[in-house]
PDB file of C-alpha atoms in Angstrom:
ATOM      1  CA  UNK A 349       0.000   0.000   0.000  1.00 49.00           C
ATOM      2  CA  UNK A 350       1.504   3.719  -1.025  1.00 46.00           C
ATOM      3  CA  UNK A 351       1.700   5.947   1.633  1.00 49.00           C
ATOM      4  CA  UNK A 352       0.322   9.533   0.789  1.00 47.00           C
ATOM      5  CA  UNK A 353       3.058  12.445   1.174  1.00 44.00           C
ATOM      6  CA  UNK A 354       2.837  13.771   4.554  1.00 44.00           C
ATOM      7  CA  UNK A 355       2.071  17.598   4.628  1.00 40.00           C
ATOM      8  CA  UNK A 356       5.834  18.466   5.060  1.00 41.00           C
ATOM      9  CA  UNK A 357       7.111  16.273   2.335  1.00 34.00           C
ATOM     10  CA  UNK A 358       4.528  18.094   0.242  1.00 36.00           C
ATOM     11  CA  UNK A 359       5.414  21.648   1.420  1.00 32.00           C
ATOM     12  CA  UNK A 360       9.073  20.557   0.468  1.00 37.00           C
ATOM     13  CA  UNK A 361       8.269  19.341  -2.999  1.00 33.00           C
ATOM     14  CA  UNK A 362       6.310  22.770  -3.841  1.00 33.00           C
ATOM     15  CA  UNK A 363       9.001  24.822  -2.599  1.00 35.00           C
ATOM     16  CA  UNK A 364      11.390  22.715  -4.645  1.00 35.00           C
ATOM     17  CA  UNK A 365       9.442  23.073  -7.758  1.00 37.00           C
ATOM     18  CA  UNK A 366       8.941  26.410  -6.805  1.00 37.00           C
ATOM     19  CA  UNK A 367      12.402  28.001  -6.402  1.00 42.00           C
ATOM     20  CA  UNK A 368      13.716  26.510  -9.887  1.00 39.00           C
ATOM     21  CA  UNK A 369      11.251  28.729 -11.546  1.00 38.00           C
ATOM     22  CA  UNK A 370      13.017  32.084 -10.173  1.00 45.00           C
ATOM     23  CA  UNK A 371      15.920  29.777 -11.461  1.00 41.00           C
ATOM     24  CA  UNK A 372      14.915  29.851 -15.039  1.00 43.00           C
ATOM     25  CA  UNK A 373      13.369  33.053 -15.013  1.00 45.00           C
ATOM     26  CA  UNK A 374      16.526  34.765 -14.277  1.00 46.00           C
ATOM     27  CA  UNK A 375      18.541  32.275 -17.264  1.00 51.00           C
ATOM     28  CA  UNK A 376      15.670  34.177 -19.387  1.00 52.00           C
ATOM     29  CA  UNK A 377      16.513  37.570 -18.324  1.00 62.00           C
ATOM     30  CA  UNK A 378      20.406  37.585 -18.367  1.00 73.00           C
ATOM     31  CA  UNK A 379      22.147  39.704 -20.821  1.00 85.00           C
ATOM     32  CA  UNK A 380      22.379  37.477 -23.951  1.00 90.00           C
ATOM     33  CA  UNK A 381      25.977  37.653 -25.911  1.00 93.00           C
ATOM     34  CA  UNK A 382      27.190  37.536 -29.503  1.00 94.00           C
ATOM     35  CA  UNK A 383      28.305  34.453 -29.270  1.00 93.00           C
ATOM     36  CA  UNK A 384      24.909  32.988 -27.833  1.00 94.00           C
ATOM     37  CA  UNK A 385      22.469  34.600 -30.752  1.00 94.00           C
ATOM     38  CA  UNK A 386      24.736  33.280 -34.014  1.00 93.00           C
ATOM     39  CA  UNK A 387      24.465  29.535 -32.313  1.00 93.00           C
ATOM     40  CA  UNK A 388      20.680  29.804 -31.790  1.00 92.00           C
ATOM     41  CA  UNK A 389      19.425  31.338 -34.945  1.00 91.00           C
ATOM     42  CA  UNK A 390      21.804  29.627 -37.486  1.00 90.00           C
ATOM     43  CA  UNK A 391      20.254  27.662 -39.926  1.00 86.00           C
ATOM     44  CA  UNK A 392      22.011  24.369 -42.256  1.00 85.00           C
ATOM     45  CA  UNK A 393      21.712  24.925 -45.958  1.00 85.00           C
ATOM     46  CA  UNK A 394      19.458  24.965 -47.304  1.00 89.00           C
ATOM     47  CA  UNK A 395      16.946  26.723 -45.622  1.00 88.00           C
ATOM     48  CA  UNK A 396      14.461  29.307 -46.132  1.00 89.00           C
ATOM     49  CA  UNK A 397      12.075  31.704 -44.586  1.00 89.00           C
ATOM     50  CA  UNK A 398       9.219  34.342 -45.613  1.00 92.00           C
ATOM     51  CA  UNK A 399      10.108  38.382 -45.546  1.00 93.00           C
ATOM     52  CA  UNK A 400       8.501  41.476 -45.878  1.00 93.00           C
ATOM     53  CA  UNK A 401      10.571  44.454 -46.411  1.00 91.00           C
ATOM     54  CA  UNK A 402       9.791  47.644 -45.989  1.00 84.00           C
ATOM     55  CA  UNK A 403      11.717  50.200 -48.498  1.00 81.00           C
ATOM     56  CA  UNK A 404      11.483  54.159 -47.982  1.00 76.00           C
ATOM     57  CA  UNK A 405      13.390  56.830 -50.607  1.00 74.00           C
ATOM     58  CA  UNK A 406      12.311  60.247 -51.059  1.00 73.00           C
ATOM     59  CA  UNK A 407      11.966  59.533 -54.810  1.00 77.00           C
ATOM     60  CA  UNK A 408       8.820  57.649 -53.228  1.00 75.00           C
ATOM     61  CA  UNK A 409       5.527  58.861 -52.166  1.00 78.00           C
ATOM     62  CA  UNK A 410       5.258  56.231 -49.677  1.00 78.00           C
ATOM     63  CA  UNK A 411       6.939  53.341 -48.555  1.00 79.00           C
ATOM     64  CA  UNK A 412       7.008  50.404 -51.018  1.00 86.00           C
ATOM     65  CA  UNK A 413       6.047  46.762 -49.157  1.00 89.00           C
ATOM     66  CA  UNK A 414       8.090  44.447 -51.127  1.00 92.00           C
ATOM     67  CA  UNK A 415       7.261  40.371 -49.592  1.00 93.00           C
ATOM     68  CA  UNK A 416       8.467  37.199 -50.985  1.00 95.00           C
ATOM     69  CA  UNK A 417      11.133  34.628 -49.332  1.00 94.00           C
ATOM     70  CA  UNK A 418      15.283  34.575 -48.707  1.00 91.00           C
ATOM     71  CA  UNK A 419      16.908  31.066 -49.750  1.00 90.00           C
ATOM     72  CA  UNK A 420      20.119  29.613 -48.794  1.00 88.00           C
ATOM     73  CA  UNK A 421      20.933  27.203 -50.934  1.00 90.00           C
ATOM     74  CA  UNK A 422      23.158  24.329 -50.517  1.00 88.00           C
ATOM     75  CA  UNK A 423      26.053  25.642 -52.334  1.00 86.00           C
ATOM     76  CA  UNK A 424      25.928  28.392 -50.070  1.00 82.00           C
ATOM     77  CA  UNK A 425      24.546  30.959 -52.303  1.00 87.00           C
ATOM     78  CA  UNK A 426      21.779  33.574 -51.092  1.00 89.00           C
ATOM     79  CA  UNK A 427      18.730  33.968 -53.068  1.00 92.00           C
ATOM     80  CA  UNK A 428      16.182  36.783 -52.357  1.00 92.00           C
ATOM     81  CA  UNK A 429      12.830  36.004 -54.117  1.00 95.00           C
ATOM     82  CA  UNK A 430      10.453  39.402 -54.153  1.00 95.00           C
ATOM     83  CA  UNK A 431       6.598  37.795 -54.842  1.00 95.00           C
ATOM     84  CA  UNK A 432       5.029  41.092 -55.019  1.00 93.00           C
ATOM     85  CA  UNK A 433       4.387  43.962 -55.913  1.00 92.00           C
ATOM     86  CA  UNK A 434       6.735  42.695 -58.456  1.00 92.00           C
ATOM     87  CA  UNK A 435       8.603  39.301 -58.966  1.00 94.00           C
ATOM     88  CA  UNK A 436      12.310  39.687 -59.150  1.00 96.00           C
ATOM     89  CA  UNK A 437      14.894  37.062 -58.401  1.00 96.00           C
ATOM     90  CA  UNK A 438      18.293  38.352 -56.868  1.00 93.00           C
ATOM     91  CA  UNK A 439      20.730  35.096 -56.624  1.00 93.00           C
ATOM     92  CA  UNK A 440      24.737  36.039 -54.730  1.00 89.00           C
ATOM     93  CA  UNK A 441      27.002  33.432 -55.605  1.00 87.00           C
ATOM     94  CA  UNK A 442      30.315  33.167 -56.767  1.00 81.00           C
ATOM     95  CA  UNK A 443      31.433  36.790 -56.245  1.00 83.00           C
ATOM     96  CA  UNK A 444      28.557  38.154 -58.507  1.00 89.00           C
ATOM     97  CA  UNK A 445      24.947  38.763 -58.399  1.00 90.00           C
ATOM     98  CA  UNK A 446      22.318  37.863 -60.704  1.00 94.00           C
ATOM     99  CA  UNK A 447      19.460  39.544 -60.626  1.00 94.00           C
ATOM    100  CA  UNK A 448      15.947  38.344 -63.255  1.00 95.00           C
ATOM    101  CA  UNK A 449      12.950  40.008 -63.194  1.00 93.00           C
ATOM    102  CA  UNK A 450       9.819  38.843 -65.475  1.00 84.00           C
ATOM    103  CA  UNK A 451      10.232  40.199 -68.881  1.00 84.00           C
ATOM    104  CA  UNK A 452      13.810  41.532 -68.726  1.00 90.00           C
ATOM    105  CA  UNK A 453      17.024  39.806 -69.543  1.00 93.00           C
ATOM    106  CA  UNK A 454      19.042  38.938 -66.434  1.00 94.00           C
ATOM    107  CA  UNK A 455      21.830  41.474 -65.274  1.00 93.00           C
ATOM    108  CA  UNK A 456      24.617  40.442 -63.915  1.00 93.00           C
ATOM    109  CA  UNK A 457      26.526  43.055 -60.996  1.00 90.00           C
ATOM    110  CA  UNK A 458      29.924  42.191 -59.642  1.00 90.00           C
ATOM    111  CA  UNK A 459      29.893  42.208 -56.028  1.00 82.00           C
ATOM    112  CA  UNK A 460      33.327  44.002 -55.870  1.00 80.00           C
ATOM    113  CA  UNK A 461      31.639  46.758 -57.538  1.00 82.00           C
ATOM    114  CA  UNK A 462      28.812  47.121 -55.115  1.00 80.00           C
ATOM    115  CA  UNK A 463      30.304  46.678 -51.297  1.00 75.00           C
ATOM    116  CA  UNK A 464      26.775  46.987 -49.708  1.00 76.00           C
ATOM    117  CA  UNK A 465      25.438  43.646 -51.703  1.00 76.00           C
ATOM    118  CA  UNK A 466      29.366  41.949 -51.088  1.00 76.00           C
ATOM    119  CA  UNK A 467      28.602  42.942 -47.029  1.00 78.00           C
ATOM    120  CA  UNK A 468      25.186  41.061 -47.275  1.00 76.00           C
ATOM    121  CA  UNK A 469      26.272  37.643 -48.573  1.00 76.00           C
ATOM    122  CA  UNK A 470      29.339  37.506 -46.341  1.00 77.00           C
ATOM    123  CA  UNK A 471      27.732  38.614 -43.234  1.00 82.00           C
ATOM    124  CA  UNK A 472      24.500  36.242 -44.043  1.00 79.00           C
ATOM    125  CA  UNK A 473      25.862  33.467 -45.271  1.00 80.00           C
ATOM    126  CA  UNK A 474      28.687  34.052 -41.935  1.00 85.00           C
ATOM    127  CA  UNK A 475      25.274  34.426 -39.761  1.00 86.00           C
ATOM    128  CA  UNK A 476      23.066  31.426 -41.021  1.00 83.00           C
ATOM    129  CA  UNK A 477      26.121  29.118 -40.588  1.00 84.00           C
ATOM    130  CA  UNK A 478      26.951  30.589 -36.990  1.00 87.00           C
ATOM    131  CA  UNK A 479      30.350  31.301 -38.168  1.00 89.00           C
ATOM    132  CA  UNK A 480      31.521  34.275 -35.818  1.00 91.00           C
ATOM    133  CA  UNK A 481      34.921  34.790 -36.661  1.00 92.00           C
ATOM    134  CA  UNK A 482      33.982  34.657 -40.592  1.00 88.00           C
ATOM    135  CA  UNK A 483      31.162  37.378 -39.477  1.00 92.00           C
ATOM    136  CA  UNK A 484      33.990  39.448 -37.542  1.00 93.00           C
ATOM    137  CA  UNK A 485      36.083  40.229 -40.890  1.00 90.00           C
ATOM    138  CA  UNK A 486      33.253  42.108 -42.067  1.00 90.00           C
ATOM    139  CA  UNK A 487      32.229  43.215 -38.820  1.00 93.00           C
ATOM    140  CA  UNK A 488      32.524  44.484 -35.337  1.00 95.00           C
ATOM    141  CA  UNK A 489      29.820  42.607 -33.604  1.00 95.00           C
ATOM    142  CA  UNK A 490      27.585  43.246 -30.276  1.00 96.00           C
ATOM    143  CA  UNK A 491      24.396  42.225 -28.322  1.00 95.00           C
ATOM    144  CA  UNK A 492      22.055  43.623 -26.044  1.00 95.00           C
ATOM    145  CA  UNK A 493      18.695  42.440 -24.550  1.00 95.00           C
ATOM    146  CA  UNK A 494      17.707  38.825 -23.285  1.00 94.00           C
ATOM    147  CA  UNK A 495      17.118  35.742 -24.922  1.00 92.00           C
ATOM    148  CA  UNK A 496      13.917  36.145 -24.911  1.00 90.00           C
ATOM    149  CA  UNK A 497      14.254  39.797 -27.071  1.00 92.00           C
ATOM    150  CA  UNK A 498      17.669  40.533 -28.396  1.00 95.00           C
ATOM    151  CA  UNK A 499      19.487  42.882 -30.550  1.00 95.00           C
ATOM    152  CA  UNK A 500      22.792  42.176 -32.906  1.00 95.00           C
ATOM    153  CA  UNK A 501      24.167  44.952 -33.992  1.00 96.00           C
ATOM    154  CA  UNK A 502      26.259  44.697 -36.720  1.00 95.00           C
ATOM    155  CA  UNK A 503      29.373  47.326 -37.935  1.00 95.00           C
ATOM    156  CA  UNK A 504      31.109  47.842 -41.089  1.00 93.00           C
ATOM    157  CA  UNK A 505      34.575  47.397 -40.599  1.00 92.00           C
ATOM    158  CA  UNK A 506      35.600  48.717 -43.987  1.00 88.00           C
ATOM    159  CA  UNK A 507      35.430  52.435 -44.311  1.00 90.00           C
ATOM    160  CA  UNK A 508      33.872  52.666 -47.792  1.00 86.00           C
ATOM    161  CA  UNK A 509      31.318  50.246 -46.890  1.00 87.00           C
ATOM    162  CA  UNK A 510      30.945  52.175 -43.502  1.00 91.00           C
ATOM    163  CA  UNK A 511      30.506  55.060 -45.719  1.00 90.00           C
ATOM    164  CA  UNK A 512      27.151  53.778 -47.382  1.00 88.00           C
ATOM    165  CA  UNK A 513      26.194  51.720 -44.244  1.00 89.00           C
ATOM    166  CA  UNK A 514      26.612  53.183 -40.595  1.00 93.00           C
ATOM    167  CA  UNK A 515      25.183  49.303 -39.124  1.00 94.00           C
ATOM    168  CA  UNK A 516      22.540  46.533 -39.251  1.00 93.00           C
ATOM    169  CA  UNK A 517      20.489  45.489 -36.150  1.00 94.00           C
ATOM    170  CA  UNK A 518      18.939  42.361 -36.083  1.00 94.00           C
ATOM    171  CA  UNK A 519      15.845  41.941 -33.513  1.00 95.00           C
ATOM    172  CA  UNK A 520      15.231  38.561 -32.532  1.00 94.00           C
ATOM    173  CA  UNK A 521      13.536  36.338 -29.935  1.00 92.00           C
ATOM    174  CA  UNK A 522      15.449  33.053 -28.600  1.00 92.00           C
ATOM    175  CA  UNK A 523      16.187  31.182 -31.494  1.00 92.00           C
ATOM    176  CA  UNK A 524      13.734  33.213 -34.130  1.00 92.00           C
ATOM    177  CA  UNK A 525      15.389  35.802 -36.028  1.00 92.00           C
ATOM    178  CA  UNK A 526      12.488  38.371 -37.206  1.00 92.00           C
ATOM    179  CA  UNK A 527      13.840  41.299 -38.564  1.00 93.00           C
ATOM    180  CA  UNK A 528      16.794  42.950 -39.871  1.00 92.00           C
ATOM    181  CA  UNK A 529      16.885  46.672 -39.831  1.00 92.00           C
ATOM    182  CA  UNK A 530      19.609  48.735 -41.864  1.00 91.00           C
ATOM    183  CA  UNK A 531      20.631  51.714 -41.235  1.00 91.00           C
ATOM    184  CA  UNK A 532      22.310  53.713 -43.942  1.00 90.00           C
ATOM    185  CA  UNK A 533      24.666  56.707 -43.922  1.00 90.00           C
ATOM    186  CA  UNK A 534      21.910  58.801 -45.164  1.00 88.00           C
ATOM    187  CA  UNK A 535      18.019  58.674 -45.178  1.00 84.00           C
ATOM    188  CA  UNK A 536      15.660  56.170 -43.077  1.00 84.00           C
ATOM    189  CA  UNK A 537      16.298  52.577 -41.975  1.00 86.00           C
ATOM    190  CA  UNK A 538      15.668  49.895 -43.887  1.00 88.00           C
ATOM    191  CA  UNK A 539      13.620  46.989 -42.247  1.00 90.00           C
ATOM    192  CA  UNK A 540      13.008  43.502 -43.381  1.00 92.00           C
ATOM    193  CA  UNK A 541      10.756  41.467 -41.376  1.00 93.00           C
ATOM    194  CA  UNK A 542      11.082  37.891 -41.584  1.00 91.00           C
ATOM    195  CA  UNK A 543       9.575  34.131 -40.044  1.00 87.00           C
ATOM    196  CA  UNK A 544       6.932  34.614 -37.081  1.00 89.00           C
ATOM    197  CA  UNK A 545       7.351  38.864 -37.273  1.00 91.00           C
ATOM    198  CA  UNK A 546       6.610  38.726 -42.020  1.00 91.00           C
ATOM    199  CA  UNK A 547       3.775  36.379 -41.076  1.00 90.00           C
ATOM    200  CA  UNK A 548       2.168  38.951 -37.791  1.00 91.00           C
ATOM    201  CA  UNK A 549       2.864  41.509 -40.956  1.00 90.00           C
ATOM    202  CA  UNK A 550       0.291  39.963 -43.330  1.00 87.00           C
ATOM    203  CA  UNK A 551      -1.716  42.661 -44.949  1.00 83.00           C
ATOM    204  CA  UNK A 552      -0.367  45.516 -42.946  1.00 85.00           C
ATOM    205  CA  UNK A 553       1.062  48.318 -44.808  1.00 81.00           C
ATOM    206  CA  UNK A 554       1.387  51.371 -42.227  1.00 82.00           C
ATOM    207  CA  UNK A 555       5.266  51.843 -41.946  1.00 82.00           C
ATOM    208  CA  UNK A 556       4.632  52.666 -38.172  1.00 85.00           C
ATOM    209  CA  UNK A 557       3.421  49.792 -36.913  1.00 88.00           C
ATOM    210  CA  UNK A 558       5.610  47.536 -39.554  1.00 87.00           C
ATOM    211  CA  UNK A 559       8.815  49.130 -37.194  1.00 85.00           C
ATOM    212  CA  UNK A 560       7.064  48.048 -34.135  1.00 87.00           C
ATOM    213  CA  UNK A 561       6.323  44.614 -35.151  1.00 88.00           C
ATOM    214  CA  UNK A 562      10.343  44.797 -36.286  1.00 86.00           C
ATOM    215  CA  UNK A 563      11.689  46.354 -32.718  1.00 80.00           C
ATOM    216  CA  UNK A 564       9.401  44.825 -30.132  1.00 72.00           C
ATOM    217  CA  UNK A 565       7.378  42.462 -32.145  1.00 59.00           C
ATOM    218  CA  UNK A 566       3.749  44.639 -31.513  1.00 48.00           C
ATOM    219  CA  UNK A 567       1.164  45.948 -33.313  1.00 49.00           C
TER     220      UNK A 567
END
């Protein structure tokens, strides 16, 4: 016959259930690092995820809401597939990048000649393979936050790319990755939001609350 737990065994089983929770609470909370984020979000090729971008000029009347999905393929090459408004195919591979769109011929942009697009596939391909030290030629690299909402920031090391690009911040909750925000030497940031924070994005077009759902992940 099984004795029942007397009432002090079961006091000391709830507090010891109890006091792990301020436990985990606190492995939550602490200060994530670098080297923490690049493990948890990368990704083995090939992978892919849903994005909606969010591009502002002052040649535009209003933002443009580009969506479609990023690609790494198994060769290691980056793909950036734009669904709409417009379907355009931007492939970086092999020190080049190829870019078709529906009814053009394909034109073909050598990444020497265009540092920002050179930065991109290094310090993507760098992040989805959790490669730090690769990441840290093209940048200086920091965190802030918690695991549970993070920030990488990202720094041109080069001075002519730092030129065109002051850094890139990349919002992200534990593992999740969600958006990637640019910030160029001149004019607004530019902010891509991708897996759970593209989908939370569907049919909203107010630049506003598109940064919020990039920064803390609310409408």
């Amino acid at each position: 016959m099984k004795r029942r737990p007397t009432a002090r065994l079961r006091l000391a089983i709830l507090c010891c259930a109890t006091a792990a929770l301020p436990c985990a609470a606190a492995e939550a909370a602490a200060p994530v690092e670098a080297g923490w984020v690049l493990q948890a979000v990368a990704r083995p090729a090939p992978s892919r995820t849903p994005f909606v971008e969010l591009r502002d000029s002052p040649m535009l009347r209003e933002p443009l809401r580009l969506q479609g999905e990023y690609r790494r393929e198994s060769d290691g090459s980056l793909v950036r597939q734009v669904d709409a408004p417009y379907r355009e195919t931007t492939t970086l591979s092999a020190g080049e990048a190829v870019v078709q769109r529906d009814g053009r011929a394909p034109r073909r942009i050598a990444l020497a000649q265009v540092p920002e697009l050179a930065a991109v596939q290094a310090g993507f391909g760098a992040l989805l393979a959790g490669d730090r030290a690769l990441l840290e030629k093209t940048y200086a690299v920091s965190a802030e936050g918690a695991r549970e909402a993070w920030t990488l920031r990202l720094v041109p090391r080069d001075p002519k790319l730092a030129a065109a690009l002051r850094h890139i911040d990349l919002h992200g909750r534990g593992a999740e990755l969600r958006c990637v925000e640019n910030q160029p030497a001149k004019g607004p940031p530019q902010l891509t939001l991708m897996a759970g924070a593209a989908a939370a994005a569907a049919g909203v077009t107010d630049a506003a609350t598109l940064a919020s759902l990039c920064r803390d992940g609310h409408r």
